[in-house]
Amino acid sequence: MKQKTFWFRFAVLLLFTMAACQLQGNTPSFTLSATPSTVSVLQGASVDSTITVNPENGFSGSVSLSISGLPSGVTAIFTPSSTASTSSLQLTASGGATLDTAVLTVTGTSGSIIQTADISLTVEQATFHRVKYDFDGDGRSDLPIFRQSTGAWFILQSSNGLPWNPVFGVAGQNDIPVPGDFDGDGKTDVAYWDPSTGVWHVRYSSTGNVVTQQWGSSALGDIPVSGDFDGDGKADYAVYRQSTGAWFIILSSTGLPWNPVFGVAGQNDIPGPGDFDGDGKTDVAYWDPSTGVWHVRYSSTGNVVTQQWGSSALGDIPVSGDFDGDGKADYAVFRQSSGAWFTIQSSTGTPWNPVFGVTGQNDIPVPGDYDGDGKTDVAYWDPTTGNWHIRLSSSGAVLLPQQWGSSALVDIPASAPSAYIALNYYY
């Protein structure tokens, strides 16, 4: 009798267990997958992966997505952040992102159901450096001229020595050239700011599409500048308002404004943004002409640093560039009265003061990386002749003068500091 009872209870328990398993197997659920699940990204660039919700047993709910395990300097955006099918995950590494291989965990949540998928991400050092005024994408600065009288650009390309002359501007409108890599393809885009409306006009080199954005006001004394303030590899729309000491920036990574007050109201500070801390983001910075002091707010820490360098009484023009090739902008001025450059090398903290210009000639500084060695070269444009003069940092050689542009036709060397252009060709 006891043996029969044992087998009866065993059979009942077995049936309950089988029923529970069957019930559990029929519960609606989902799994997550990532394609590709192994990705790599260069510093200053982005990479995408598609996250897919795979329904099981009739699951039809929406899944909220999140991610963990991101290396320092890497950000993630899901589009959309909740989905019942697929979502595009964009991983963006800043210029200063940690070089590492990390396993990222994507978590999907729908009610009490939680599932995960792993992605292996490797952040690699950029094999190229972003070069200003590189319209053909060969890693060297080109010679760009903007003619206000016709709205035409005259660009001598370093890759083939041939001119490229797009008409992109309005004749006689006093547009201010603001070239930059707004689409992030490694080539500088032709762009201008219309001071009469405050509208930016940009022609993407990647597609040829023209985009416009109202940002800034000449009536308020805004000075257009451009830089990659959010480190996503794209130039942002930005203006500096001398009357209030405020910056107005649209971050290309989010489309949202960022408006730090960093300057002194009514002091006529001159904006001189650059990547002074080497984190891959442009720092807000200005030069006080009354004292010759640079003021820089590091994007990496928020710390403010100052450095006396230059004198407006001596006709100094503030410029910035990476003259020593350490990945950080250096403090620099060009003295028109003597044709001398005065720079403090960020790698050593020591001055480097080459004389490269003609005394009293009112040469316009046009620094750029003309030899593609990762260092900014000292260079100037002679407005009396339209000649470009360049000293290569790689060899110390001085190139033969290149005639390109004419001040008689109101040509503007578009690689001059943007503040200098605005203050001398418009205001």
Tab-separated table of C-alpha atoms in Angstrom:
chain	number	residue	atom	x	y	z
A	1	MET	CA	0.000	0.000	0.000
A	2	LYS	CA	2.816	2.403	0.901
A	3	GLN	CA	4.550	1.591	-2.367
A	4	LYS	CA	1.431	2.495	-4.385
A	5	THR	CA	1.085	5.789	-2.483
A	6	PHE	CA	4.714	6.654	-3.233
A	7	TRP	CA	4.319	6.050	-6.951
A	8	PHE	CA	1.053	7.994	-7.022
A	9	ARG	CA	2.642	11.007	-5.374
A	10	PHE	CA	5.635	10.739	-7.673
A	11	ALA	CA	3.381	10.695	-10.736
A	12	VAL	CA	1.426	13.735	-9.526
A	13	LEU	CA	4.649	15.663	-8.839
A	14	LEU	CA	5.967	14.744	-12.268
A	15	LEU	CA	2.780	15.965	-13.949
A	16	PHE	CA	2.892	19.260	-12.068
A	17	THR	CA	6.542	19.736	-12.994
A	18	MET	CA	5.861	19.014	-16.671
A	19	ALA	CA	2.899	21.367	-16.671
A	20	ALA	CA	4.941	24.136	-15.071
A	21	CYS	CA	7.707	23.697	-17.603
A	22	GLN	CA	5.216	23.765	-20.451
A	23	LEU	CA	3.562	26.875	-19.033
A	24	GLN	CA	6.924	28.584	-18.656
A	25	GLY	CA	7.930	27.676	-22.193
A	26	ASN	CA	4.766	29.293	-23.561
A	27	THR	CA	5.276	32.638	-21.733
A	28	PRO	CA	5.825	35.526	-24.188
A	29	SER	CA	9.441	36.728	-24.049
A	30	PHE	CA	12.245	37.992	-26.284
A	31	THR	CA	15.982	37.805	-26.864
A	32	LEU	CA	18.393	40.547	-27.920
A	33	SER	CA	21.053	40.412	-30.626
A	34	ALA	CA	23.634	42.940	-31.870
A	35	THR	CA	24.840	43.103	-35.470
A	36	PRO	CA	27.748	43.422	-35.675
A	37	SER	CA	28.638	42.291	-32.200
A	38	THR	CA	32.336	43.146	-32.593
A	39	VAL	CA	33.188	46.710	-33.632
A	40	SER	CA	36.119	49.111	-33.584
A	41	VAL	CA	36.167	52.897	-33.693
A	42	LEU	CA	38.867	55.517	-34.137
A	43	GLN	CA	39.226	58.345	-31.649
A	44	GLY	CA	37.119	61.240	-32.896
A	45	ALA	CA	34.800	58.988	-34.931
A	46	SER	CA	31.625	56.899	-34.618
A	47	VAL	CA	30.500	53.344	-35.345
A	48	ASP	CA	27.032	51.781	-35.521
A	49	SER	CA	25.498	48.468	-34.491
A	50	THR	CA	21.903	47.315	-34.965
A	51	ILE	CA	20.120	46.011	-31.874
A	52	THR	CA	17.321	43.559	-32.721
A	53	VAL	CA	14.462	42.428	-30.476
A	54	ASN	CA	13.657	38.803	-31.317
A	55	PRO	CA	10.107	37.968	-30.062
A	56	GLU	CA	9.266	34.549	-28.643
A	57	ASN	CA	5.889	32.943	-27.892
A	58	GLY	CA	3.873	35.857	-29.245
A	59	PHE	CA	5.742	38.669	-27.489
A	60	SER	CA	4.671	42.062	-28.873
A	61	GLY	CA	5.721	44.586	-26.227
A	62	SER	CA	8.126	47.532	-26.447
A	63	VAL	CA	11.631	47.026	-25.074
A	64	SER	CA	13.569	49.860	-23.375
A	65	LEU	CA	17.282	49.800	-24.157
A	66	SER	CA	20.264	50.826	-22.048
A	67	ILE	CA	23.988	50.157	-22.132
A	68	SER	CA	26.791	49.703	-19.625
A	69	GLY	CA	30.545	49.177	-19.736
A	70	LEU	CA	31.422	52.167	-21.935
A	71	PRO	CA	35.122	53.163	-21.860
A	72	SER	CA	35.959	56.704	-20.786
A	73	GLY	CA	35.278	59.162	-23.603
A	74	VAL	CA	32.769	56.943	-25.422
A	75	THR	CA	29.085	57.851	-25.590
A	76	ALA	CA	26.117	55.839	-26.860
A	77	ILE	CA	22.827	56.843	-28.462
A	78	PHE	CA	19.946	54.457	-29.247
A	79	THR	CA	17.607	55.492	-32.069
A	80	PRO	CA	14.936	54.822	-30.922
A	81	SER	CA	15.609	54.161	-27.250
A	82	SER	CA	12.567	51.852	-27.031
A	83	THR	CA	11.542	49.448	-29.778
A	84	ALA	CA	9.605	46.302	-30.606
A	85	SER	CA	11.848	45.536	-33.581
A	86	THR	CA	15.234	47.205	-34.168
A	87	SER	CA	17.218	50.149	-32.871
A	88	SER	CA	20.369	51.761	-34.247
A	89	LEU	CA	23.111	52.091	-31.627
A	90	GLN	CA	25.711	54.770	-32.387
A	91	LEU	CA	28.936	54.648	-30.381
A	92	THR	CA	31.016	57.839	-30.548
A	93	ALA	CA	34.591	58.082	-29.307
A	94	SER	CA	35.921	61.532	-28.485
A	95	GLY	CA	39.391	62.547	-29.595
A	96	GLY	CA	40.603	61.744	-26.083
A	97	ALA	CA	38.710	58.474	-25.578
A	98	THR	CA	40.563	55.730	-23.684
A	99	LEU	CA	42.328	53.279	-25.981
A	100	ASP	CA	40.912	49.943	-24.877
A	101	THR	CA	38.865	46.880	-25.768
A	102	ALA	CA	35.738	46.588	-23.640
A	103	VAL	CA	32.692	44.341	-23.517
A	104	LEU	CA	29.553	46.475	-23.574
A	105	THR	CA	26.299	45.086	-22.244
A	106	VAL	CA	23.087	46.163	-23.937
A	107	THR	CA	20.113	45.562	-21.645
A	108	GLY	CA	16.547	45.322	-22.855
A	109	THR	CA	13.707	45.671	-20.364
A	110	SER	CA	9.992	45.071	-20.870
A	111	GLY	CA	8.047	44.823	-17.655
A	112	SER	CA	9.606	42.036	-15.592
A	113	ILE	CA	11.468	40.578	-18.576
A	114	ILE	CA	15.145	41.524	-18.832
A	115	GLN	CA	17.483	40.286	-21.555
A	116	THR	CA	21.008	41.272	-22.593
A	117	ALA	CA	23.373	41.192	-25.545
A	118	ASP	CA	27.111	41.840	-25.543
A	119	ILE	CA	29.181	43.977	-27.923
A	120	SER	CA	32.963	43.946	-28.056
A	121	LEU	CA	34.215	47.492	-28.698
A	122	THR	CA	37.818	48.437	-29.467
A	123	VAL	CA	38.805	52.123	-29.389
A	124	GLU	CA	41.803	52.727	-31.647
A	125	GLN	CA	44.098	55.671	-32.012
A	126	ALA	CA	43.276	57.764	-35.052
A	127	THR	CA	45.676	57.056	-37.879
A	128	PHE	CA	45.112	60.573	-39.178
A	129	HIS	CA	44.885	64.018	-37.681
A	130	ARG	CA	42.195	66.460	-38.587
A	131	VAL	CA	43.682	69.276	-40.609
A	132	LYS	CA	42.151	72.718	-40.878
A	133	TYR	CA	41.408	74.063	-44.348
A	134	ASP	CA	41.852	70.640	-45.965
A	135	PHE	CA	39.186	70.862	-48.659
A	136	ASP	CA	40.404	67.832	-50.652
A	137	GLY	CA	40.976	65.515	-47.689
A	138	ASP	CA	44.622	64.680	-48.353
A	139	GLY	CA	45.798	65.590	-44.844
A	140	ARG	CA	47.313	68.942	-45.850
A	141	SER	CA	45.996	72.480	-45.676
A	142	ASP	CA	45.008	74.088	-48.960
A	143	LEU	CA	45.125	77.759	-50.001
A	144	PRO	CA	41.554	79.108	-49.709
A	145	ILE	CA	40.453	82.554	-50.851
A	146	PHE	CA	36.912	83.935	-50.469
A	147	ARG	CA	35.936	86.869	-52.683
A	148	GLN	CA	33.272	88.972	-50.972
A	149	SER	CA	32.538	90.965	-54.132
A	150	THR	CA	31.304	87.879	-56.025
A	151	GLY	CA	30.660	85.241	-53.347
A	152	ALA	CA	33.174	82.938	-55.047
A	153	TRP	CA	35.801	80.692	-53.465
A	154	PHE	CA	39.208	80.130	-55.021
A	155	ILE	CA	40.887	77.087	-53.491
A	156	LEU	CA	44.269	75.774	-54.583
A	157	GLN	CA	44.200	72.066	-53.736
A	158	SER	CA	47.353	70.516	-52.311
A	159	SER	CA	46.529	67.032	-53.617
A	160	ASN	CA	46.884	67.937	-57.292
A	161	GLY	CA	47.855	71.616	-57.459
A	162	LEU	CA	44.640	72.393	-59.310
A	163	PRO	CA	42.153	75.149	-58.477
A	164	TRP	CA	38.619	74.482	-57.289
A	165	ASN	CA	36.452	77.564	-57.549
A	166	PRO	CA	32.907	77.020	-56.245
A	167	VAL	CA	30.564	80.001	-56.098
A	168	PHE	CA	29.057	79.802	-52.643
A	169	GLY	CA	28.133	83.180	-51.251
A	170	VAL	CA	26.179	86.270	-52.292
A	171	ALA	CA	27.901	88.967	-54.337
A	172	GLY	CA	28.492	92.160	-52.387
A	173	GLN	CA	26.772	90.900	-49.226
A	174	ASN	CA	29.937	91.051	-47.087
A	175	ASP	CA	29.558	87.398	-46.111
A	176	ILE	CA	32.142	86.096	-43.641
A	177	PRO	CA	33.857	82.800	-44.580
A	178	VAL	CA	33.656	80.148	-41.831
A	179	PRO	CA	35.040	76.917	-43.359
A	180	GLY	CA	35.000	73.751	-41.253
A	181	ASP	CA	34.314	70.018	-41.411
A	182	PHE	CA	30.596	70.187	-40.634
A	183	ASP	CA	29.732	66.714	-41.982
A	184	GLY	CA	32.649	64.882	-40.385
A	185	ASP	CA	34.031	63.302	-43.563
A	186	GLY	CA	37.581	64.573	-43.053
A	187	LYS	CA	37.258	67.353	-45.631
A	188	THR	CA	36.738	71.044	-44.946
A	189	ASP	CA	33.394	72.331	-46.212
A	190	VAL	CA	32.926	75.742	-47.816
A	191	ALA	CA	30.717	77.796	-45.521
A	192	TYR	CA	29.844	81.402	-44.819
A	193	TRP	CA	27.938	83.470	-42.261
A	194	ASP	CA	25.573	86.151	-43.531
A	195	PRO	CA	25.952	89.056	-41.088
A	196	SER	CA	22.740	90.691	-42.284
A	197	THR	CA	20.623	87.734	-41.103
A	198	GLY	CA	22.914	85.710	-38.842
A	199	VAL	CA	22.364	82.647	-41.056
A	200	TRP	CA	25.085	80.053	-41.585
A	201	HIS	CA	25.301	78.476	-45.036
A	202	VAL	CA	27.257	75.222	-45.391
A	203	ARG	CA	27.829	73.007	-48.420
A	204	TYR	CA	28.641	69.439	-47.341
A	205	SER	CA	31.642	68.019	-49.180
A	206	SER	CA	30.289	64.490	-48.671
A	207	THR	CA	26.994	65.040	-50.505
A	208	GLY	CA	27.002	68.533	-52.015
A	209	ASN	CA	23.883	69.310	-49.997
A	210	VAL	CA	23.485	72.841	-48.685
A	211	VAL	CA	22.264	73.358	-45.128
A	212	THR	CA	21.415	76.603	-43.379
A	213	GLN	CA	21.126	77.553	-39.710
A	214	GLN	CA	20.231	80.884	-38.174
A	215	TRP	CA	22.683	81.418	-35.322
A	216	GLY	CA	24.032	84.727	-34.138
A	217	SER	CA	23.399	88.408	-34.800
A	218	SER	CA	25.737	91.051	-36.179
A	219	ALA	CA	23.497	93.689	-34.559
A	220	LEU	CA	24.678	92.273	-31.220
A	221	GLY	CA	28.302	92.213	-32.357
A	222	ASP	CA	28.524	88.432	-32.653
A	223	ILE	CA	31.738	86.994	-34.086
A	224	PRO	CA	31.291	83.668	-35.929
A	225	VAL	CA	33.759	80.938	-35.013
A	226	SER	CA	33.701	77.217	-35.595
A	227	GLY	CA	35.180	74.282	-33.748
A	228	ASP	CA	34.370	70.774	-32.582
A	229	PHE	CA	33.234	71.664	-29.079
A	230	ASP	CA	31.586	68.271	-28.382
A	231	GLY	CA	34.307	66.070	-29.856
A	232	ASP	CA	32.123	64.186	-32.350
A	233	GLY	CA	34.379	64.907	-35.318
A	234	LYS	CA	32.114	67.613	-36.760
A	235	ALA	CA	32.383	71.390	-36.658
A	236	ASP	CA	29.690	73.137	-34.604
A	237	TYR	CA	27.970	76.446	-35.296
A	238	ALA	CA	29.288	78.966	-32.808
A	239	VAL	CA	29.441	82.707	-32.201
A	240	TYR	CA	31.093	84.807	-29.519
A	241	ARG	CA	29.224	87.903	-28.291
A	242	GLN	CA	31.677	90.591	-27.246
A	243	SER	CA	28.979	92.728	-25.659
A	244	THR	CA	28.196	90.085	-23.009
A	245	GLY	CA	31.186	87.729	-23.051
A	246	ALA	CA	28.878	84.821	-23.920
A	247	TRP	CA	29.355	81.958	-26.352
A	248	PHE	CA	26.437	80.516	-28.299
A	249	ILE	CA	27.120	77.044	-29.677
A	250	ILE	CA	24.918	74.398	-31.320
A	251	LEU	CA	26.408	70.994	-30.564
A	252	SER	CA	26.295	68.839	-33.704
A	253	SER	CA	26.104	65.616	-31.680
A	254	THR	CA	22.730	66.537	-30.151
A	255	GLY	CA	21.498	69.625	-32.001
A	256	LEU	CA	21.151	71.328	-28.625
A	257	PRO	CA	22.548	74.737	-27.660
A	258	TRP	CA	25.377	75.211	-25.195
A	259	ASN	CA	25.847	78.811	-24.154
A	260	PRO	CA	28.687	79.259	-21.647
A	261	VAL	CA	29.499	82.762	-20.447
A	262	PHE	CA	33.265	82.992	-20.705
A	263	GLY	CA	34.510	86.484	-21.371
A	264	VAL	CA	34.068	89.983	-19.983
A	265	ALA	CA	31.103	92.063	-21.142
A	266	GLY	CA	32.103	95.016	-23.293
A	267	GLN	CA	35.848	94.303	-23.026
A	268	ASN	CA	36.187	93.539	-26.748
A	269	ASP	CA	37.806	90.192	-26.012
A	270	ILE	CA	38.899	88.278	-29.106
A	271	PRO	CA	37.777	84.635	-29.306
A	272	GLY	CA	40.584	82.145	-29.870
A	273	PRO	CA	39.097	78.650	-29.465
A	274	GLY	CA	41.317	75.595	-29.757
A	275	ASP	CA	41.973	72.199	-28.216
A	276	PHE	CA	44.357	73.370	-25.504
A	277	ASP	CA	44.011	70.262	-23.298
A	278	GLY	CA	44.268	67.710	-26.108
A	279	ASP	CA	41.031	65.843	-25.349
A	280	GLY	CA	39.672	66.082	-28.898
A	281	LYS	CA	37.236	68.888	-28.064
A	282	THR	CA	37.582	72.573	-28.866
A	283	ASP	CA	37.898	74.672	-25.709
A	284	VAL	CA	36.277	78.090	-25.344
A	285	ALA	CA	39.079	80.636	-25.081
A	286	TYR	CA	39.631	84.342	-25.552
A	287	TRP	CA	42.458	86.859	-25.679
A	288	ASP	CA	42.095	90.089	-23.719
A	289	PRO	CA	43.613	92.810	-25.932
A	290	SER	CA	43.891	95.239	-23.017
A	291	THR	CA	46.304	92.957	-21.146
A	292	GLY	CA	47.449	90.371	-23.691
A	293	VAL	CA	46.201	87.591	-21.403
A	294	TRP	CA	44.763	84.358	-22.794
A	295	HIS	CA	41.873	82.787	-20.887
A	296	VAL	CA	41.089	79.112	-21.594
A	297	ARG	CA	38.440	76.840	-20.094
A	298	TYR	CA	39.473	73.188	-20.454
A	299	SER	CA	36.640	71.005	-21.762
A	300	SER	CA	38.138	67.960	-20.036
A	301	THR	CA	38.004	69.380	-16.506
A	302	GLY	CA	36.239	72.748	-16.610
A	303	ASN	CA	39.358	74.339	-15.134
A	304	VAL	CA	40.252	77.859	-16.264
A	305	VAL	CA	43.871	78.696	-17.076
A	306	THR	CA	45.397	82.044	-18.014
A	307	GLN	CA	48.594	83.023	-19.783
A	308	GLN	CA	49.927	86.468	-20.606
A	309	TRP	CA	51.177	86.285	-24.190
A	310	GLY	CA	51.106	89.076	-26.727
A	311	SER	CA	50.336	92.795	-26.816
A	312	SER	CA	47.689	94.678	-28.774
A	313	ALA	CA	49.806	97.841	-28.384
A	314	LEU	CA	52.381	96.138	-30.604
A	315	GLY	CA	49.748	95.073	-33.138
A	316	ASP	CA	49.729	91.409	-32.171
A	317	ILE	CA	47.111	89.140	-33.753
A	318	PRO	CA	46.140	86.113	-31.625
A	319	VAL	CA	46.274	82.792	-33.471
A	320	SER	CA	46.156	79.205	-32.291
A	321	GLY	CA	47.607	76.038	-33.699
A	322	ASP	CA	49.540	72.934	-32.726
A	323	PHE	CA	53.007	74.142	-33.685
A	324	ASP	CA	54.867	71.358	-31.817
A	325	GLY	CA	52.603	68.478	-32.862
A	326	ASP	CA	51.697	67.218	-29.373
A	327	GLY	CA	47.955	67.254	-30.004
A	328	LYS	CA	47.358	70.461	-28.038
A	329	ALA	CA	46.817	74.019	-29.230
A	330	ASP	CA	49.624	76.437	-28.359
A	331	TYR	CA	49.347	80.081	-27.346
A	332	ALA	CA	50.518	82.150	-30.288
A	333	VAL	CA	50.435	85.665	-31.711
A	334	PHE	CA	51.665	87.180	-34.960
A	335	ARG	CA	53.186	90.639	-34.702
A	336	GLN	CA	52.478	92.600	-37.884
A	337	SER	CA	54.818	95.409	-36.885
A	338	SER	CA	57.870	93.125	-36.972
A	339	GLY	CA	56.756	90.037	-38.912
A	340	ALA	CA	57.556	87.848	-35.900
A	341	TRP	CA	55.635	84.954	-34.418
A	342	PHE	CA	55.548	84.361	-30.677
A	343	THR	CA	54.418	80.917	-29.525
A	344	ILE	CA	54.541	78.930	-26.294
A	345	GLN	CA	54.961	75.248	-27.054
A	346	SER	CA	52.551	73.230	-24.918
A	347	SER	CA	54.847	70.191	-24.951
A	348	THR	CA	57.650	71.999	-23.124
A	349	GLY	CA	56.244	75.337	-21.950
A	350	THR	CA	59.089	77.111	-23.719
A	351	PRO	CA	58.752	79.904	-26.286
A	352	TRP	CA	59.457	79.527	-29.984
A	353	ASN	CA	59.600	82.860	-31.774
A	354	PRO	CA	60.438	82.587	-35.482
A	355	VAL	CA	60.578	85.737	-37.581
A	356	PHE	CA	58.563	84.969	-40.680
A	357	GLY	CA	56.883	88.007	-42.167
A	358	VAL	CA	57.810	91.473	-43.369
A	359	THR	CA	58.044	94.383	-40.930
A	360	GLY	CA	55.152	96.804	-41.251
A	361	GLN	CA	53.678	95.100	-44.326
A	362	ASN	CA	50.382	94.228	-42.583
A	363	ASP	CA	50.760	90.582	-43.521
A	364	ILE	CA	47.826	88.358	-42.521
A	365	PRO	CA	48.671	85.162	-40.590
A	366	VAL	CA	47.359	81.971	-42.241
A	367	PRO	CA	48.797	79.106	-40.155
A	368	GLY	CA	48.012	75.568	-41.295
A	369	ASP	CA	49.508	72.107	-41.711
A	370	TYR	CA	50.707	72.519	-45.271
A	371	ASP	CA	53.093	69.536	-45.255
A	372	GLY	CA	50.794	67.111	-43.407
A	373	ASP	CA	53.246	66.264	-40.610
A	374	GLY	CA	50.810	66.967	-37.780
A	375	LYS	CA	52.362	70.315	-36.889
A	376	THR	CA	51.008	73.767	-37.684
A	377	ASP	CA	53.289	75.684	-40.063
A	378	VAL	CA	53.858	79.424	-39.797
A	379	ALA	CA	52.518	81.131	-42.898
A	380	TYR	CA	51.266	84.532	-44.010
A	381	TRP	CA	49.421	86.148	-46.897
A	382	ASP	CA	50.799	89.387	-48.308
A	383	PRO	CA	47.790	91.578	-49.148
A	384	THR	CA	49.869	93.857	-51.380
A	385	THR	CA	50.765	91.043	-53.792
A	386	GLY	CA	48.352	88.226	-52.951
A	387	ASN	CA	51.342	85.945	-52.311
A	388	TRP	CA	51.246	83.092	-49.792
A	389	HIS	CA	54.470	82.496	-47.844
A	390	ILE	CA	54.840	79.164	-46.009
A	391	ARG	CA	57.611	77.695	-43.860
A	392	LEU	CA	57.307	73.907	-43.537
A	393	SER	CA	57.756	72.529	-40.028
A	394	SER	CA	58.926	69.148	-41.330
A	395	SER	CA	62.036	70.516	-43.024
A	396	GLY	CA	62.266	74.210	-42.201
A	397	ALA	CA	62.129	74.908	-45.927
A	398	VAL	CA	60.403	78.045	-47.135
A	399	LEU	CA	58.222	77.392	-50.155
A	400	LEU	CA	58.413	79.697	-53.141
A	401	PRO	CA	55.739	82.395	-52.860
A	402	GLN	CA	52.413	81.313	-54.343
A	403	GLN	CA	50.314	84.078	-55.811
A	404	TRP	CA	46.695	83.344	-54.961
A	405	GLY	CA	44.121	86.059	-54.379
A	406	SER	CA	43.980	89.832	-54.614
A	407	SER	CA	43.181	92.397	-51.935
A	408	ALA	CA	42.129	94.776	-54.716
A	409	LEU	CA	39.205	92.398	-55.353
A	410	VAL	CA	38.417	92.258	-51.612
A	411	ASP	CA	39.736	88.705	-51.364
A	412	ILE	CA	39.916	87.203	-47.893
A	413	PRO	CA	42.384	84.429	-47.027
A	414	ALA	CA	39.849	82.058	-45.451
A	415	SER	CA	42.462	80.332	-43.295
A	416	ALA	CA	43.133	83.523	-41.329
A	417	PRO	CA	41.781	83.499	-37.740
A	418	SER	CA	37.998	83.807	-37.950
A	419	ALA	CA	37.902	86.636	-35.416
A	420	TYR	CA	40.457	88.571	-37.446
A	421	ILE	CA	38.337	88.162	-40.580
A	422	ALA	CA	35.142	89.306	-38.860
A	423	LEU	CA	36.748	92.293	-37.167
A	424	ASN	CA	38.675	93.477	-40.231
A	425	TYR	CA	36.350	92.646	-43.123
A	426	TYR	CA	32.967	93.405	-41.614
A	427	TYR	CA	32.848	95.244	-38.300
